[in-house]
XYZ file of C-alpha atoms in Angstrom:
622
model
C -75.512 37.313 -57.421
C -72.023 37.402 -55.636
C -68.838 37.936 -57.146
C -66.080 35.528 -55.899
C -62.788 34.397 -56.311
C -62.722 30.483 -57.175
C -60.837 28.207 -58.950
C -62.077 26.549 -62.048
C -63.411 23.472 -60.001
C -65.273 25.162 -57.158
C -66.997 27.377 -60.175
C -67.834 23.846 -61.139
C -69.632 23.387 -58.520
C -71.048 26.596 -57.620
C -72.763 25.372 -60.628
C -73.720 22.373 -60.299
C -75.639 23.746 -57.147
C -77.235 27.057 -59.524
C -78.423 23.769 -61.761
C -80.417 22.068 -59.237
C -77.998 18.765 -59.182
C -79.930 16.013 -57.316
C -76.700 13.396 -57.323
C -73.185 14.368 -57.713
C -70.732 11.331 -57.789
C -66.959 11.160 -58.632
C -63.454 9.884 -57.510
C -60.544 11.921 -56.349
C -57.992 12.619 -58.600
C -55.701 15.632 -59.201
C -56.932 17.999 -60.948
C -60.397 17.344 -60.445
C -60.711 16.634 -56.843
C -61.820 20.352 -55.757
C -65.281 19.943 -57.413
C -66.689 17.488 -54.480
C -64.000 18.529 -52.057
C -65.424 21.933 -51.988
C -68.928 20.723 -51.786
C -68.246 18.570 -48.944
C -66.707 21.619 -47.260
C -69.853 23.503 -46.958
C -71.521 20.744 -45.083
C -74.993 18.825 -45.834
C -76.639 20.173 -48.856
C -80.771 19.958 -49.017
C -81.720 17.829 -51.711
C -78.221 17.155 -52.868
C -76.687 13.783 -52.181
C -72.987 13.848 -53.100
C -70.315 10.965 -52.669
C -66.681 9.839 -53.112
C -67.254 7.101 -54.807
C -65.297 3.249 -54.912
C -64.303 4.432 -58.449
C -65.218 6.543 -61.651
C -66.780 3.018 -62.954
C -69.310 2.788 -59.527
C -69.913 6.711 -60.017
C -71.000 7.379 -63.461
C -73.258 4.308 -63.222
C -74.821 6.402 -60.268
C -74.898 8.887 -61.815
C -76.431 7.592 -64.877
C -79.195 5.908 -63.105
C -80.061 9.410 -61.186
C -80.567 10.730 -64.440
C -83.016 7.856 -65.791
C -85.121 8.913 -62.993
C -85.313 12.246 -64.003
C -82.960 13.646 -61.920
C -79.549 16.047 -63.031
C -76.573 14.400 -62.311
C -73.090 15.115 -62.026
C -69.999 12.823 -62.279
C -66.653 14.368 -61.937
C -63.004 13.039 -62.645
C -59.629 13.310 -63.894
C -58.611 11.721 -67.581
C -57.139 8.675 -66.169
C -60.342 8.012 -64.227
C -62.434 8.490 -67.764
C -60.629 5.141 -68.777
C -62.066 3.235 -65.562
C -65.510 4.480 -66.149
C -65.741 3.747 -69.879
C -67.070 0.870 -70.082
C -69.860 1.541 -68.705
C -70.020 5.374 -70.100
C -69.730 3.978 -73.399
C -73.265 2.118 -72.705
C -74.929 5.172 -71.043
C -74.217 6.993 -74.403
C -76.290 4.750 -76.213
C -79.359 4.552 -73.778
C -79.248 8.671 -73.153
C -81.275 10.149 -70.233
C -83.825 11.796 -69.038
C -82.420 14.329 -66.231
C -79.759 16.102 -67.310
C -76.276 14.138 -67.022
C -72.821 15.775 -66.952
C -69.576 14.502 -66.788
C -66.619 16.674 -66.043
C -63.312 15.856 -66.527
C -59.991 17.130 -66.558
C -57.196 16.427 -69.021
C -53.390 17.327 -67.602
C -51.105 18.596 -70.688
C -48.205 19.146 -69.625
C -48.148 16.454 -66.651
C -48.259 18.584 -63.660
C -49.748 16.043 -61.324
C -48.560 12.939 -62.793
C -50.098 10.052 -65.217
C -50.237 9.838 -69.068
C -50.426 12.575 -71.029
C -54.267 11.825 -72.368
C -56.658 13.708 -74.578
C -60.574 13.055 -73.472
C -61.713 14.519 -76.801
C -60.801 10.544 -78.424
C -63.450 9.519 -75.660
C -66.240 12.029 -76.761
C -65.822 11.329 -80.253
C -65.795 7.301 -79.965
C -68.755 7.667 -77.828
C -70.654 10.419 -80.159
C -70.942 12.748 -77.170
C -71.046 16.421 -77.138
C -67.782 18.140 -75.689
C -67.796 21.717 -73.899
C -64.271 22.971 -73.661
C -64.131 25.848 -71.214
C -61.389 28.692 -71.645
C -61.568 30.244 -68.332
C -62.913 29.941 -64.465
C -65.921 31.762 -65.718
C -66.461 29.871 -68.694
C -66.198 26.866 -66.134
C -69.489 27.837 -64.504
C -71.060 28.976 -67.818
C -70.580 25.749 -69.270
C -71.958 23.830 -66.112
C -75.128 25.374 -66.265
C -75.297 25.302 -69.991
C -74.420 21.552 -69.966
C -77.278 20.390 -68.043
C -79.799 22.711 -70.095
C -78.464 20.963 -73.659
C -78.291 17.125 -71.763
C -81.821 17.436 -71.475
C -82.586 19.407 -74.896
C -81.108 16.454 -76.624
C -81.866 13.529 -73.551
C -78.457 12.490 -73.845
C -75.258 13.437 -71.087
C -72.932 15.881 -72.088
C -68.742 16.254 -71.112
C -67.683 19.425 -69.738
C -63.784 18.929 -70.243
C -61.446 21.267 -68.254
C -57.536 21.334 -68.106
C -55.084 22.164 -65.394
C -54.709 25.351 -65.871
C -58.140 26.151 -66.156
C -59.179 24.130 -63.076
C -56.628 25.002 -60.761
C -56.309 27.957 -61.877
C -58.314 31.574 -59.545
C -60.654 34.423 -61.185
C -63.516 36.139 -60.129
C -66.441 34.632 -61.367
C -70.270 36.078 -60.673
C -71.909 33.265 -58.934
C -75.844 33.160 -58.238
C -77.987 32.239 -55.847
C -78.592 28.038 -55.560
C -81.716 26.332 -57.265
C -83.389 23.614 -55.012
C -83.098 20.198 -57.021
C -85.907 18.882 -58.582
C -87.373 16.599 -55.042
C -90.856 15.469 -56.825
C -90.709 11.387 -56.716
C -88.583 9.697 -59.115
C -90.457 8.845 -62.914
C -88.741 5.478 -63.439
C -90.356 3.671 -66.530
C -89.476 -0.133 -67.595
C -87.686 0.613 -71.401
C -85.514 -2.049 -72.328
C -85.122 -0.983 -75.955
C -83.839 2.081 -74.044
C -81.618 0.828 -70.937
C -80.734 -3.005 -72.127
C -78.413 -3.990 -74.773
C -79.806 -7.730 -75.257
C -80.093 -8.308 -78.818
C -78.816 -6.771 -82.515
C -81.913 -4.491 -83.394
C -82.079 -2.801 -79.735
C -78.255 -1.411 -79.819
C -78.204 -0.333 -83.623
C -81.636 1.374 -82.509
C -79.871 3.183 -79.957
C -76.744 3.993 -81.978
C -79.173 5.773 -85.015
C -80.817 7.461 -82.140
C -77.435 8.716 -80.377
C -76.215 9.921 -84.053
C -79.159 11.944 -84.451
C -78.885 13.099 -80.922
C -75.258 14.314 -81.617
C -76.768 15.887 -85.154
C -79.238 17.819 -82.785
C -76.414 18.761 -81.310
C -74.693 20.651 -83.728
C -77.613 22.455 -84.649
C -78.517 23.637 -81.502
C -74.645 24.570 -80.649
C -74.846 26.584 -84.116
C -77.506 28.671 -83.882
C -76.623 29.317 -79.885
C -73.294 30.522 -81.791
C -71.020 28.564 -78.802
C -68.084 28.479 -81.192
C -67.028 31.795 -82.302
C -65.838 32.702 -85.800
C -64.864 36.117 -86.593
C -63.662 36.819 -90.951
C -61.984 39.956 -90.963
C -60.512 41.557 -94.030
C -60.230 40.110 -97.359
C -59.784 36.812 -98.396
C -56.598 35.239 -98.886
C -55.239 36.235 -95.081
C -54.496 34.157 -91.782
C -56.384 32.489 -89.827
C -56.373 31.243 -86.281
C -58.237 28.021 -84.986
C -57.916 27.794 -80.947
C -59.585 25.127 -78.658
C -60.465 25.440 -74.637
C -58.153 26.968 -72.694
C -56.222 28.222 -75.832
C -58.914 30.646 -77.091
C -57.539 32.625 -73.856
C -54.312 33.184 -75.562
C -54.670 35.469 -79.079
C -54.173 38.526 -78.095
C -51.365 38.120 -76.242
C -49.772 35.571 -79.394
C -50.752 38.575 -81.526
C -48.653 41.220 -79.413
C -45.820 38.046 -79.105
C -45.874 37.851 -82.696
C -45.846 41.488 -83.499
C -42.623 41.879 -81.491
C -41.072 39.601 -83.516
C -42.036 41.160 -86.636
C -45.463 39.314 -87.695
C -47.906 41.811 -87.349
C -51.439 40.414 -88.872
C -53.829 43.129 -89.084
C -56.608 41.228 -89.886
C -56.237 38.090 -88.065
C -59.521 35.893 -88.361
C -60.257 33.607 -86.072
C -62.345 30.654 -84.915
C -62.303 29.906 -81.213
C -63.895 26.211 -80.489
C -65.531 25.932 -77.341
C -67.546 22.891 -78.691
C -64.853 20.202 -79.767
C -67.462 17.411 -80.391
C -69.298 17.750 -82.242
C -66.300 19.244 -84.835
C -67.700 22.908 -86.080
C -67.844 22.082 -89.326
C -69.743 25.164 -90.927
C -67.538 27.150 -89.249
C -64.597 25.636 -89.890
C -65.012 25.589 -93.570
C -65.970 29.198 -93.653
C -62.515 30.005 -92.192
C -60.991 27.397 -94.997
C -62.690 29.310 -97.734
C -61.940 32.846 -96.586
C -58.059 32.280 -95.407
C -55.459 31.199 -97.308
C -52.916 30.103 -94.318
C -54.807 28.666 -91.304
C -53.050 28.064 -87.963
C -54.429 26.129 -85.410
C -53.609 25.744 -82.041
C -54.756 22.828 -79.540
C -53.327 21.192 -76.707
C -52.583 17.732 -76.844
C -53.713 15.986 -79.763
C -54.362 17.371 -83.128
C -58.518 16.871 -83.841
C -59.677 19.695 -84.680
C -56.277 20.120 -86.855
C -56.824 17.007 -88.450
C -60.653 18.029 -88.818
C -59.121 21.234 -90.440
C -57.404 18.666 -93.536
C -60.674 16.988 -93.691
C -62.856 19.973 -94.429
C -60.227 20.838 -96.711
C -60.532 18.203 -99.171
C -64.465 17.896 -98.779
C -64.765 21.563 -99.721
C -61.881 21.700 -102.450
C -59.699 24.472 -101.243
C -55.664 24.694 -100.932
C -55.725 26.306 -97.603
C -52.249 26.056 -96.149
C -52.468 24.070 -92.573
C -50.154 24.902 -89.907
C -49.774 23.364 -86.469
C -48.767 20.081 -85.321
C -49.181 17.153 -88.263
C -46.566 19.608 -89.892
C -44.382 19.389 -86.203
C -44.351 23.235 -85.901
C -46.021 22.533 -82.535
C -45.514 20.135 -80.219
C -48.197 17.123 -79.428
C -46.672 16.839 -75.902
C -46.977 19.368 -73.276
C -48.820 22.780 -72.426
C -49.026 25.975 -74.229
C -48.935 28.884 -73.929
C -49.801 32.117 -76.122
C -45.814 31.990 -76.776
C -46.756 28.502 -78.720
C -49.663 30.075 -80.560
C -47.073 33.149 -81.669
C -45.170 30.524 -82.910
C -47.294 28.993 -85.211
C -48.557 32.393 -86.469
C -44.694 33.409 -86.676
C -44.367 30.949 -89.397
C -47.730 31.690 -91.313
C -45.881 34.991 -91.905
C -42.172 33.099 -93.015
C -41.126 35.133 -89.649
C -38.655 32.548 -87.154
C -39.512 33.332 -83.468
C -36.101 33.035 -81.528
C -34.753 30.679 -79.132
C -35.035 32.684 -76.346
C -38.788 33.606 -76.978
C -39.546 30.104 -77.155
C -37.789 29.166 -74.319
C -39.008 32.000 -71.982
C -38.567 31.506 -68.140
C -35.608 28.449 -68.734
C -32.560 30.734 -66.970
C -35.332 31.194 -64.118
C -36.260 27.812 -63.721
C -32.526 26.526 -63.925
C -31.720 28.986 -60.082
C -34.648 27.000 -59.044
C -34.188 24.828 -55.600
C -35.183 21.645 -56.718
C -37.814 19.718 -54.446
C -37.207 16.117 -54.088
C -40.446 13.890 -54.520
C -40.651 12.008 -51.116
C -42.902 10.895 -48.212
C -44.166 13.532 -46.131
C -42.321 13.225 -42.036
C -43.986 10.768 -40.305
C -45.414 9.054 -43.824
C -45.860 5.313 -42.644
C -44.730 4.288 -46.161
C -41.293 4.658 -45.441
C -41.591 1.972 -42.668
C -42.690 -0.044 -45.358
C -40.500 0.242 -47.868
C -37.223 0.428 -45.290
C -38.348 -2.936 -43.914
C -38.868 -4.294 -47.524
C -35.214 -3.437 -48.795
C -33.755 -4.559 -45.116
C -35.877 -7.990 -45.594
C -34.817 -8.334 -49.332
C -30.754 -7.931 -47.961
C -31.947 -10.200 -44.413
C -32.938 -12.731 -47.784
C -29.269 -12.646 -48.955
C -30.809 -11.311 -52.247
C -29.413 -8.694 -53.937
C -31.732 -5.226 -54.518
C -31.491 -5.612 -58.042
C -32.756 -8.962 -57.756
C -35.992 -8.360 -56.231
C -38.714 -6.826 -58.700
C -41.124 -4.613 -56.689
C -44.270 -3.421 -58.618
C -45.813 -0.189 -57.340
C -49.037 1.313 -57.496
C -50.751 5.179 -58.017
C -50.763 7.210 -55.038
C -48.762 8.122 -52.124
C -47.115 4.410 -52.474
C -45.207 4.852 -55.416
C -42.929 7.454 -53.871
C -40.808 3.975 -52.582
C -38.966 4.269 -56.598
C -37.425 7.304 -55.066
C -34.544 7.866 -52.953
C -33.784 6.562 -50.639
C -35.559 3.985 -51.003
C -34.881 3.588 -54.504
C -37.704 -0.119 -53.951
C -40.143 0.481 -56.893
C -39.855 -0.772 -60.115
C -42.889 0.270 -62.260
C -46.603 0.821 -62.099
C -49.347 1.216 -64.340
C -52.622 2.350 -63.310
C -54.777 1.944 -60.426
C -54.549 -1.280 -58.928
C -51.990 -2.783 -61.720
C -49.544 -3.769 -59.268
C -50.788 -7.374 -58.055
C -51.571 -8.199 -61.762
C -47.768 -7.065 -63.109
C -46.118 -9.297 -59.981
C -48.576 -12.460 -61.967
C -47.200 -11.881 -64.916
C -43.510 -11.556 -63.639
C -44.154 -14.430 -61.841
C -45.656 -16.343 -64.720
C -42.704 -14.956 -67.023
C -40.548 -17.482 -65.113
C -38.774 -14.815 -62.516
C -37.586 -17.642 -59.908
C -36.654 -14.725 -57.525
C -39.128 -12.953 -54.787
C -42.020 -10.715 -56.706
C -43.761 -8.094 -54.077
C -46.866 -6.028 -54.966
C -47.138 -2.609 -52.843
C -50.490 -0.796 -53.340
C -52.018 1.531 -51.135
C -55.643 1.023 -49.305
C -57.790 3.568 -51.309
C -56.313 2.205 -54.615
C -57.018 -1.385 -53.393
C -60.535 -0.560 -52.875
C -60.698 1.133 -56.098
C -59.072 -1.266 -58.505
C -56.907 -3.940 -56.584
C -59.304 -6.399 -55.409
C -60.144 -8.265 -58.710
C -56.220 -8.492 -59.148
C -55.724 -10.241 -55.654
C -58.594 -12.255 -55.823
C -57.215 -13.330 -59.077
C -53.602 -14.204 -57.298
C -55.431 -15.982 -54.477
C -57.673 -18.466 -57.088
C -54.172 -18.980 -59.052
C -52.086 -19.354 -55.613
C -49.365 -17.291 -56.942
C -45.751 -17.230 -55.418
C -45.809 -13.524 -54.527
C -46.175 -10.771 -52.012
C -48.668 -8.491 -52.049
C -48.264 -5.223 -49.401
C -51.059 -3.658 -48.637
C -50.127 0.098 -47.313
C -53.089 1.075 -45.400
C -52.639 4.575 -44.340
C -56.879 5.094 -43.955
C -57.537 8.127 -46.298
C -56.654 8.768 -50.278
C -53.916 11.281 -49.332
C -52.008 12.122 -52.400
C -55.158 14.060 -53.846
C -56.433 15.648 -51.227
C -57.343 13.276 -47.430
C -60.135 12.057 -48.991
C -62.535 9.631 -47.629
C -62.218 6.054 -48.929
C -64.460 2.863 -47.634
C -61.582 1.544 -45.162
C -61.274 5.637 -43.623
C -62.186 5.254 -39.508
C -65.718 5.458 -39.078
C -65.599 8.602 -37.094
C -64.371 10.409 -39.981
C -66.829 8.777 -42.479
C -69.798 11.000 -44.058
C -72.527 11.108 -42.114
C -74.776 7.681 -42.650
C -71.537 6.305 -43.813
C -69.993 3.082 -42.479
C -66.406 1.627 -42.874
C -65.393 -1.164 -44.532
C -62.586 -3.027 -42.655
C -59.411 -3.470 -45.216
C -58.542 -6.766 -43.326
C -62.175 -8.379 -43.023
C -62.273 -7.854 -46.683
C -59.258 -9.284 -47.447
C -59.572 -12.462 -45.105
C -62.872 -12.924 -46.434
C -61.089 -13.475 -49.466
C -59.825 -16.007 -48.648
C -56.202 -15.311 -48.255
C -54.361 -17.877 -45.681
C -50.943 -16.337 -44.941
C -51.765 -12.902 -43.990
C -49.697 -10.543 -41.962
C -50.919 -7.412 -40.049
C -48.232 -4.698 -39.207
C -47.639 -1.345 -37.880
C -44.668 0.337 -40.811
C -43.626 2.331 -37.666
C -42.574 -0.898 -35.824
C -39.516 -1.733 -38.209
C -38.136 -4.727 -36.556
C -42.091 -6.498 -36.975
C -42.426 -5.278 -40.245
C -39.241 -6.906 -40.993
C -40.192 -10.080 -39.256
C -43.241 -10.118 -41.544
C -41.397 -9.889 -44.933
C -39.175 -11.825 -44.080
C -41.928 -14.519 -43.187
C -43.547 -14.000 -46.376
C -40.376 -14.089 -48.193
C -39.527 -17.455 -47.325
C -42.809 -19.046 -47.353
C -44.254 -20.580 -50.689
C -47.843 -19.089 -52.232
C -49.589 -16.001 -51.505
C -48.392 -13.748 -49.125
C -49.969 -10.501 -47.986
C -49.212 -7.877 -45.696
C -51.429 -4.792 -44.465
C -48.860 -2.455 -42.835
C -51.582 0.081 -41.075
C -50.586 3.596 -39.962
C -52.925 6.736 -40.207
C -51.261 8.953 -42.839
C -49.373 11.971 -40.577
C -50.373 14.569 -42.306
C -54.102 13.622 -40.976
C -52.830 12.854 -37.839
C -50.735 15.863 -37.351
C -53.971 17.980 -38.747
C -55.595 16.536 -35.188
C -52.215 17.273 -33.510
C -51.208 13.677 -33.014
C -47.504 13.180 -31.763
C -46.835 9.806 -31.079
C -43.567 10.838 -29.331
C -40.909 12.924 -28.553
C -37.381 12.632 -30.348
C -34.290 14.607 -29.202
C -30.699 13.931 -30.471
C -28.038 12.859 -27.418
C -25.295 15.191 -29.506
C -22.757 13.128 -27.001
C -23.455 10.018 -29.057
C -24.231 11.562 -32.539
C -21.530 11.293 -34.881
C -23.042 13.340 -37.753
C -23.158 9.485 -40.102
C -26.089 11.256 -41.743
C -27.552 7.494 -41.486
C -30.993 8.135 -40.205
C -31.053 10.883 -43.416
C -29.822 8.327 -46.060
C -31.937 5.651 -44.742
C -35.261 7.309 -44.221
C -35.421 10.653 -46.069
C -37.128 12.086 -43.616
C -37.890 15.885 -44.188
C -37.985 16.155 -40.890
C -33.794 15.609 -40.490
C -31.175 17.755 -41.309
C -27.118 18.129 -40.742
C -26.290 20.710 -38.133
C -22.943 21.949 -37.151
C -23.008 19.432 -34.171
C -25.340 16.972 -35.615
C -28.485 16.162 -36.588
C -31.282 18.293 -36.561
C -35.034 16.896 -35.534
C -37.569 19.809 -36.675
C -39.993 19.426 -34.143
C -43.085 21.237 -36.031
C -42.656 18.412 -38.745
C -41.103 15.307 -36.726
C -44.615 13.627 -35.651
C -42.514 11.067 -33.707
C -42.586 8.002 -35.297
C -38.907 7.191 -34.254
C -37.896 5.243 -37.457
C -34.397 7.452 -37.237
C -34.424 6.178 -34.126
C -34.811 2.417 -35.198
C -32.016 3.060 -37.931
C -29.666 5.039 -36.013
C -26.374 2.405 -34.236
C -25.397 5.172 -32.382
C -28.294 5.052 -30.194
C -28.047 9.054 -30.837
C -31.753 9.456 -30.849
C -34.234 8.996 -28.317
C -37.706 8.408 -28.843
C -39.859 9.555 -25.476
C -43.140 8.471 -26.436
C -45.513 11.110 -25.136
């Protein structure tokens, strides 16, 4: 045994390698990505095949099918990603396995890396599949390991579910030594009252079964005493119900509290580390024993709501406090400040303003950090040549809808760009230009979606574009990796930088194989032919689409790529601040005699240079 420092994901998968995990599948996505990205870092792992895969639909069905063969799987994602692989997840739930399966996902209160604010528990519950909510880095592990022990106790996969500041967050954590996977031959047996879902009888079959499955659940979570209820004093005092990373915080809420003049002496509490299935011995001892309950959950209010439920069934009056009475917030992160709160007002006490709103003068004398494309980002190409084509068009900006996509791309609905209109969800874009286009908007409609999100969700949306020959644009902004969560590999990434065995699948054979007939390839560095493109596509009628290809910089830069060298001629520079307000480029800044070029962040793609009527800056390509 070692002790380390790690973050909640790499615990995750210092795990999953102390389980003996045959197959580990999942798709990047902040805050999840660290899981595979770590594993990948130690290089080829005996008996271990792990992937990126196209999406959290293609892994969990991987992953699923490792499991009916008897092997321990592991599927890993963030909550937005638990909505892609549903469908199918939904269906595994019912048939079970055999190895032991886990999903781990991570929700995002609080919205530190973007997307809807979403609550996996809903998920668990629909699907009647047991929940593990981890506190802590160490619980992280604990629960890995644990996870695949009760998936095969009760042949059915289990979710781990972390949050973001449990998964990105460090702690020492006491890691052992790795178990080799199970490598005996696969056991693969023909069931199809077990794996199909052809006919009435089979699925209700499979539905009793998963109920009692999630019954044998409870029991065994019970007696292993996973969620932990502590009555102290007698009855008739407060009591505190916590969930996941919460059950971290009452000590600290107690000591918050206490300052403010609540002290509880005899606080009990229940601390759920099991959210599905809902603790409902133990939450009904706390009911009976306490006569003011508080409870304190991120997100949405389940085990609150649980709380009312157990309530009524058992007949007692027990004040409820937390969010259905809007002490606390359903939007956001807390804190142990939020859980004094709520045990402020089980004791009539009113915490202050200025406890509540800790840290506000300190964030205020922050510098604020605009969201933009990294120096060098081909993106900005893209979307420069998009609003120059749109004005070349006589069209006004308003007038032009332009529907983004997640990832690096949507940064174009910032300044200076100031291009993107809206997105959705992965891949969305082509579908929401259709149905502006079908709402009767007689103007130009242009998709932008980057190449990993293509892959991952686009391609039934622009094969449904080409079959309806739409009037639109679709920009494809193929930049080779998934960048925004972490360089990942994707199918279109360069074969040299593919896994091992790997091959590359060619972002323009797939889309002329589509069977798209006006299709433009560009380089977003080459303004003037990017231009040319759009405003091509903008004029012709149908289905338009453009690949503008450029290795992301910070990849390139990472291999010390400079395309060129760019100085300022401060005899021609006039200090216009164009080339700032045009690209945004990190890179530039105002000087006392002009422009400054950093040279440790200017990669030299030279679109200053393109923008600049001065001729003030020289691009010397190396």
């Amino acid at each position: 045994m070692t002790k380390k420092i790690v973050s909640g994901n790499e615990a995750v998968a210092y795990a999953a390698l102390r389980s003996g995990v045959n197959v580990i599948t999942g798709y990047p996505g902040t805050p999840s990505s660290e899981v595979i990205g770590s594993l990948m870092k130690m290089g080829k792992i005996e008996g271990t095949k792990i992937e990126w895969s196209t999406n959290e639909k293609v892994a969990v069905e991987i992953a699923a099918t490792a499991a009916w063969a008897g092997k321990r799987s592991l599927c890993t994602m963030k909550m937005s990603g638990l909505n892609v692989a549903y469908d199918s997840l939904i269906g595994i739930a019912f048939s079970g396995c055999i190895g032991g399966m886990v999903i781990y996902v991570c929700d995002d209160p609080g919205v530190t890396t973007g997307m809807c604010e979403q609550d996996t528990r809903g998920f668990a519950l629909m699907s009647d599949m047991v929940m593990l909510d981890p506190k802590s880095v160490q619980e992280s592990y604990d629960f890995i390991k644990y996870a695949f022990e009760l998936s095969e106790e009760i042949q059915y996969p289990v979710f781990v579910r972390s949050v973001t500041n449990v998964a990105q967050s460090h702690s020492s954590v006491d890691i052992e030594e790795r178990v080799m996977p199970n490598l005996d031959a696969p056991v693969v047996k023909k069931d199809i009252n077990k794996y199909a879902k052809a006919g009435a009888v089979m699925c209700m079959n499979q539905h009793r079964e998963l109920i009692d499955g999630l019954q044998k659940a409870a029991a065994i979570l019970e007696k292993k005493g996973i969620n932990k209820l502590a009555l102290a004093g007698a009855k008739g005092g407060i009591g505190l119900i916590t969930t996941g990373v919460c059950n971290g915080y009452i000590d600290e809420a107690l000591d918050i509290a206490a300052e403010y003049g609540c002290k509880i002496d005899n606080l009990s509490t229940l601390r759920v580390s099991a959210s599905v299935p809902y603790p409902v011995k133990e939450i009904q001892d706390l009911l009976r024993h306490c006569a003011i309950v508080v409870v304190v959950e991120e997100n949405d209010p389940y085990i609150e709501r649980e709380a009312y439920v157990q309530a009524h069934t058992i007949g007692v009056n027990t004040k409820i406090i937390g969010k259905l009475d809007k002490t606390l917030s359903r939007v956001g992160s807390f804190s142990a400040i939020h859980a004094a709160k709520a045990l402020c007002k089980a004791c009539n006490v009113e915490l202050p303003a200025e406890a509540i709103e800790y840290g506000k003068e300190a964030a205020a004398k922050c510098t604020a950090r605009p969201i933009t494309c990294c120096a060098g980002c081909p993106h900005r190409g893209t979307y420069m040549a998009i609003n120059k084509a749109v004005k070349n068009a006589k069209y006004k900006k308003e007038e032009v809808i332009v529907t983004g996509d997640i990832g690096c791309t949507i940064l174009g609905m910032n300044p200076p760009f100031n291009t993107v209109w809206m997105e959705i969800s992965m891949g969305a874009s082509i579908p929401c230009a259709h149905g502006f286009v079908y709402a009767g908007v007689d103007k130009p409609v242009i998709a932008t979606i980057g190449d990993s999100t293509f892959f991952h969700g686009g391609m039934p949306g622009l094969i449904n574009a080409i079959q309806h020959n739409m009037n639109m644009t679709a920009i494809i902004m193929d930049n080779g990796w998934t960048a925004m969560t972490g360089m990942q590999v994707n199918p279109n990434t360069a074969h040299e930088f593919q896994v091992e065995g790997c091959k590359n699948v060619d972002l323009v054979n797939v889309v002329k194989g589509m069977g798209v007939d006006n299709l433009f390839v560009v380089d977003p560095y080459n303004l003037a032919e990017t231009t040319a493109a759009l405003d091509q596509a903008l004029a012709l009628p149908g289905l338009k689409v453009i690949v503008a290809r450029r290795e992301c910089a910070i990849q390139a830069n990472r291999r010390k790529v400079k395309y060129a060298l760019i100085t300022v001629d401060y005899d021609k520079c006039n200090s216009c601040k164009s080339c700032i307000n045009t690209t945004g480029c990190p890179a530039i800044t105002l000087g006392e005699n002009g422009i400054i070029i950093d040279p440790k962040q200017c990669n030299g793609c030279g679109l200053c240079a393109q923008t600049c009527n001065k001729s003030a800056i020289v691009r010397e390509v190396i």
